[in-house]
């Protein structure tokens, strides 16, 4: 029985350590390539824009992802949260917070082996009684340069 318990403890410890520290440190500098977006809004006259999908959106900026094992990630120097990881793959969420009028969240899939990143954002603004309010969702893929550390 003692051997069985020791074996289970060692297996669980090894599995936990592998699950948390399996990816190398890296930095990825990325630029958005294609972005699809959805927006629906109501303005101060209560005119609704109607839900509109577009592929014309561009962020036009560089994004920096810095991963420090076992589970620390920074996106443009802001702390993100690792939700899950497997060897070569990290799933991240970033919640920039709210500014009193809007709130949103970004999620990313970072594939170290492919050196690819995709991201999606959902956000809403306006709340109850605001002069303008709306929702949006955007998904984009990135062209990245990865440096393993």
CSV table of C-alpha atoms in Angstrom, one decimal, residues 25-91:
chain,number,residue,atom,x,y,z
A,25,UNK,CA,10.3,31.2,-22.2
A,26,UNK,CA,9.6,33.2,-25.4
A,27,UNK,CA,8.9,36.6,-26.8
A,28,UNK,CA,6.8,37.0,-29.9
A,29,UNK,CA,6.5,40.3,-31.8
A,30,UNK,CA,3.4,40.2,-33.9
A,31,UNK,CA,1.4,42.3,-36.4
A,32,UNK,CA,-2.2,41.7,-37.2
A,33,UNK,CA,-3.0,40.3,-40.7
A,34,UNK,CA,-6.7,39.8,-41.1
A,35,UNK,CA,-9.4,41.0,-38.8
A,36,UNK,CA,-13.1,40.2,-38.9
A,37,UNK,CA,-15.3,42.4,-36.7
A,38,UNK,CA,-19.0,42.7,-35.7
A,39,UNK,CA,-20.5,45.9,-34.3
A,40,UNK,CA,-23.9,46.9,-33.2
A,41,UNK,CA,-24.6,50.2,-31.6
A,42,UNK,CA,-27.3,52.7,-30.6
A,43,UNK,CA,-26.4,56.4,-30.6
A,44,UNK,CA,-27.7,59.3,-28.6
A,45,UNK,CA,-30.8,59.6,-30.8
A,46,UNK,CA,-31.5,55.9,-30.2
A,47,UNK,CA,-30.8,55.2,-33.8
A,48,UNK,CA,-29.5,51.6,-34.1
A,49,UNK,CA,-26.7,50.9,-36.6
A,50,UNK,CA,-27.8,47.3,-37.0
A,51,UNK,CA,-25.4,44.4,-36.6
A,52,UNK,CA,-22.7,44.7,-39.2
A,53,UNK,CA,-19.9,42.2,-39.9
A,54,UNK,CA,-16.8,43.6,-41.7
A,55,UNK,CA,-13.4,42.4,-42.8
A,56,UNK,CA,-12.1,45.9,-43.3
A,57,UNK,CA,-10.8,46.4,-39.7
A,58,UNK,CA,-7.1,46.8,-39.0
A,59,UNK,CA,-5.3,47.3,-35.8
A,60,UNK,CA,-2.1,48.4,-37.6
A,61,UNK,CA,0.1,48.0,-34.6
A,62,UNK,CA,2.7,45.6,-33.2
A,63,UNK,CA,1.8,43.3,-30.3
A,64,UNK,CA,4.3,41.8,-27.9
A,65,UNK,CA,3.8,38.5,-26.1
A,66,UNK,CA,6.3,37.6,-23.4
A,67,UNK,CA,6.0,34.2,-21.7
A,68,UNK,CA,7.9,33.3,-18.5
A,69,UNK,CA,7.5,29.7,-17.3
A,70,UNK,CA,5.6,28.2,-15.7
A,71,UNK,CA,2.6,30.4,-16.3
A,72,UNK,CA,3.4,34.2,-16.6
A,73,UNK,CA,2.4,36.0,-19.7
A,74,UNK,CA,2.5,39.7,-20.6
A,75,UNK,CA,0.8,41.2,-23.6
A,76,UNK,CA,2.2,44.7,-24.5
A,77,UNK,CA,3.6,44.8,-20.9
A,78,UNK,CA,0.2,44.1,-19.3
A,79,UNK,CA,-0.4,41.0,-17.3
A,80,UNK,CA,-2.4,38.2,-19.0
A,81,UNK,CA,-3.6,34.9,-17.5
A,82,UNK,CA,-2.7,31.5,-18.8
A,83,UNK,CA,-5.9,29.4,-18.9
A,84,UNK,CA,-4.4,26.2,-20.3
A,85,UNK,CA,-1.2,24.9,-21.9
A,86,UNK,CA,0.2,21.8,-23.6
A,87,UNK,CA,3.6,21.4,-25.1
A,88,UNK,CA,4.0,24.1,-27.7
A,89,UNK,CA,0.6,25.7,-27.0
A,90,UNK,CA,-0.5,28.4,-24.6
A,91,UNK,CA,-4.1,29.7,-24.2
